[in-house]
């Protein structure tokens, strides 16, 4: 059991207090701790299983693992995720399976159209229709 807060706990805190800078800092710190833990496990596994004896061999093993995991992620993302451009604002949108389209260029991803809040320069714009939802061009299948 780790003695640092889990990413899930930190993300729940952010959902309950999205304006809290300290909650976002907690999420970032928890993610970094998880990444460091994973990296240490990976290096240990490479040393034990492959018998790596030099830093170059460990780095080569890390790069191979990174390439494998990246390829797996890209294949799965291509299978599950639809990507398009929002017909209202022109920003990138994505969806996973049958979920609603969300703007993918900003974090956190937004269900509502970013054109409803910001103009193309990223400046706040109260005059835009807030009822728009992220949606692809009508020709998207």
Tab-separated table of C-alpha atoms in Angstrom:
chain	number	residue	atom	x	y	z
A	1	UNK	CA	0.000	0.000	0.000
A	2	UNK	CA	1.404	3.353	-1.024
A	3	UNK	CA	1.652	6.189	1.453
A	4	UNK	CA	0.755	8.833	-1.140
A	5	UNK	CA	-2.804	9.735	-2.216
A	6	UNK	CA	-4.089	7.809	-5.196
A	7	UNK	CA	-4.743	9.585	-8.472
A	8	UNK	CA	-8.390	8.496	-8.212
A	9	UNK	CA	-8.789	10.116	-4.798
A	10	UNK	CA	-7.121	13.298	-6.023
A	11	UNK	CA	-9.336	13.419	-9.132
A	12	UNK	CA	-12.451	12.968	-6.975
A	13	UNK	CA	-11.298	15.926	-4.904
A	14	UNK	CA	-10.961	18.028	-8.066
A	15	UNK	CA	-14.454	17.037	-9.236
A	16	UNK	CA	-15.853	18.251	-5.925
A	17	UNK	CA	-13.751	21.453	-5.923
A	18	UNK	CA	-12.805	22.165	-9.554
A	19	UNK	CA	-11.720	25.734	-8.810
A	20	UNK	CA	-9.229	24.664	-6.145
A	21	UNK	CA	-5.645	25.128	-7.255
A	22	UNK	CA	-4.435	22.944	-4.420
A	23	UNK	CA	-6.719	20.101	-5.581
A	24	UNK	CA	-5.167	20.285	-9.062
A	25	UNK	CA	-1.699	20.310	-7.473
A	26	UNK	CA	-2.641	17.172	-5.568
A	27	UNK	CA	-3.705	15.446	-8.815
A	28	UNK	CA	-0.431	16.401	-10.498
A	29	UNK	CA	1.640	15.218	-7.532
A	30	UNK	CA	-0.271	11.923	-7.301
A	31	UNK	CA	0.233	11.297	-11.027
A	32	UNK	CA	3.954	12.039	-10.781
A	33	UNK	CA	4.260	9.664	-7.821
A	34	UNK	CA	2.437	6.929	-9.762
A	35	UNK	CA	4.701	7.506	-12.792
A	36	UNK	CA	7.814	7.294	-10.621
A	37	UNK	CA	6.565	4.081	-8.986
A	38	UNK	CA	5.835	2.531	-12.399
A	39	UNK	CA	9.255	3.586	-13.698
A	40	UNK	CA	11.032	2.048	-10.715
A	41	UNK	CA	9.101	-1.226	-11.176
A	42	UNK	CA	9.905	-1.273	-14.897
A	43	UNK	CA	13.630	-0.711	-14.311
A	44	UNK	CA	13.631	-3.432	-11.659
A	45	UNK	CA	11.868	-5.867	-14.014
A	46	UNK	CA	14.316	-5.127	-16.832
A	47	UNK	CA	17.301	-5.710	-14.563
A	48	UNK	CA	15.864	-8.946	-13.134
A	49	UNK	CA	14.295	-10.500	-16.245
A	50	UNK	CA	16.720	-9.359	-18.938
A	51	UNK	CA	19.794	-9.367	-16.742
A	52	UNK	CA	20.648	-5.819	-17.740
A	53	UNK	CA	23.996	-4.819	-16.266
A	54	UNK	CA	24.531	-1.357	-17.696
A	55	UNK	CA	22.598	1.878	-17.890
A	56	UNK	CA	22.509	1.550	-21.711
A	57	UNK	CA	20.839	-1.863	-21.475
A	58	UNK	CA	18.268	-0.572	-18.980
A	59	UNK	CA	17.556	2.473	-21.154
A	60	UNK	CA	17.171	0.251	-24.224
A	61	UNK	CA	14.686	-1.915	-22.298
A	62	UNK	CA	12.731	1.155	-21.162
A	63	UNK	CA	12.588	2.463	-24.744
A	64	UNK	CA	11.365	-0.921	-26.026
A	65	UNK	CA	8.664	-1.040	-23.344
A	66	UNK	CA	7.640	2.522	-24.168
A	67	UNK	CA	7.355	1.693	-27.868
A	68	UNK	CA	5.259	-1.422	-27.090
A	69	UNK	CA	2.896	0.393	-24.715
A	70	UNK	CA	2.534	3.352	-27.090
A	71	UNK	CA	1.689	1.053	-30.009
A	72	UNK	CA	-0.887	-0.807	-27.884
A	73	UNK	CA	-2.476	2.475	-26.796
A	74	UNK	CA	-2.605	3.839	-30.348
A	75	UNK	CA	-4.242	0.648	-31.672
A	76	UNK	CA	-6.847	0.669	-28.907
A	77	UNK	CA	-7.515	4.395	-29.284
A	78	UNK	CA	-7.987	3.991	-33.037
A	79	UNK	CA	-10.505	1.180	-32.416
A	80	UNK	CA	-12.484	2.917	-29.677
A	81	UNK	CA	-12.216	6.645	-30.248
A	82	UNK	CA	-13.852	8.779	-32.882
A	83	UNK	CA	-12.126	12.050	-33.711
A	84	UNK	CA	-13.396	15.031	-35.689
A	85	UNK	CA	-13.547	18.815	-35.698
A	86	UNK	CA	-16.461	20.619	-34.043
A	87	UNK	CA	-18.773	22.101	-36.620
A	88	UNK	CA	-19.539	25.062	-34.335
A	89	UNK	CA	-16.068	26.233	-33.348
A	90	UNK	CA	-13.568	24.251	-35.412
A	91	UNK	CA	-11.709	22.807	-32.396
A	92	UNK	CA	-10.761	19.113	-32.101
A	93	UNK	CA	-13.429	16.849	-30.601
A	94	UNK	CA	-13.400	13.170	-29.693
A	95	UNK	CA	-15.654	10.503	-28.273
A	96	UNK	CA	-15.131	7.039	-26.918
A	97	UNK	CA	-17.707	4.530	-28.106
A	98	UNK	CA	-21.201	6.017	-27.982
A	99	UNK	CA	-20.355	8.672	-25.367
A	100	UNK	CA	-21.134	12.310	-26.158
A	101	UNK	CA	-18.611	14.248	-28.215
A	102	UNK	CA	-16.191	16.285	-26.087
A	103	UNK	CA	-13.650	18.918	-26.948
A	104	UNK	CA	-10.285	17.217	-26.652
A	105	UNK	CA	-7.876	20.151	-26.966
A	106	UNK	CA	-8.424	21.457	-23.435
A	107	UNK	CA	-8.317	19.823	-20.041
A	108	UNK	CA	-10.670	18.888	-18.653
A	109	UNK	CA	-12.474	17.817	-21.805
A	110	UNK	CA	-15.728	19.704	-22.218
A	111	UNK	CA	-19.086	18.385	-23.370
A	112	UNK	CA	-20.358	21.870	-24.175
A	113	UNK	CA	-19.024	23.654	-27.214
A	114	UNK	CA	-15.980	25.762	-26.405
A	115	UNK	CA	-17.367	28.305	-28.849
A	116	UNK	CA	-20.033	28.868	-26.232
A	117	UNK	CA	-17.431	30.279	-23.871
A	118	UNK	CA	-14.422	31.389	-25.866
A	119	UNK	CA	-13.785	32.933	-29.248
A	120	UNK	CA	-11.167	31.494	-31.637
A	121	UNK	CA	-8.429	33.553	-29.940
A	122	UNK	CA	-9.239	31.974	-26.570
A	123	UNK	CA	-10.811	35.139	-25.171
A	124	UNK	CA	-13.961	34.856	-23.040
A	125	UNK	CA	-17.043	35.684	-25.110
A	126	UNK	CA	-20.440	35.935	-23.380
A	127	UNK	CA	-22.262	36.626	-26.656
A	128	UNK	CA	-21.946	33.081	-27.995
A	129	UNK	CA	-24.809	30.601	-27.682
A	130	UNK	CA	-24.171	28.347	-24.685
A	131	UNK	CA	-26.696	25.734	-25.849
A	132	UNK	CA	-24.353	24.373	-28.525
A	133	UNK	CA	-22.922	20.939	-27.843
A	134	UNK	CA	-19.725	19.537	-29.283
A	135	UNK	CA	-20.710	17.908	-32.545
A	136	UNK	CA	-18.903	16.831	-35.706
A	137	UNK	CA	-19.667	18.097	-39.211
A	138	UNK	CA	-22.889	16.655	-40.574
A	139	UNK	CA	-20.874	14.478	-43.011
A	140	UNK	CA	-19.177	12.545	-40.147
A	141	UNK	CA	-20.129	8.864	-39.927
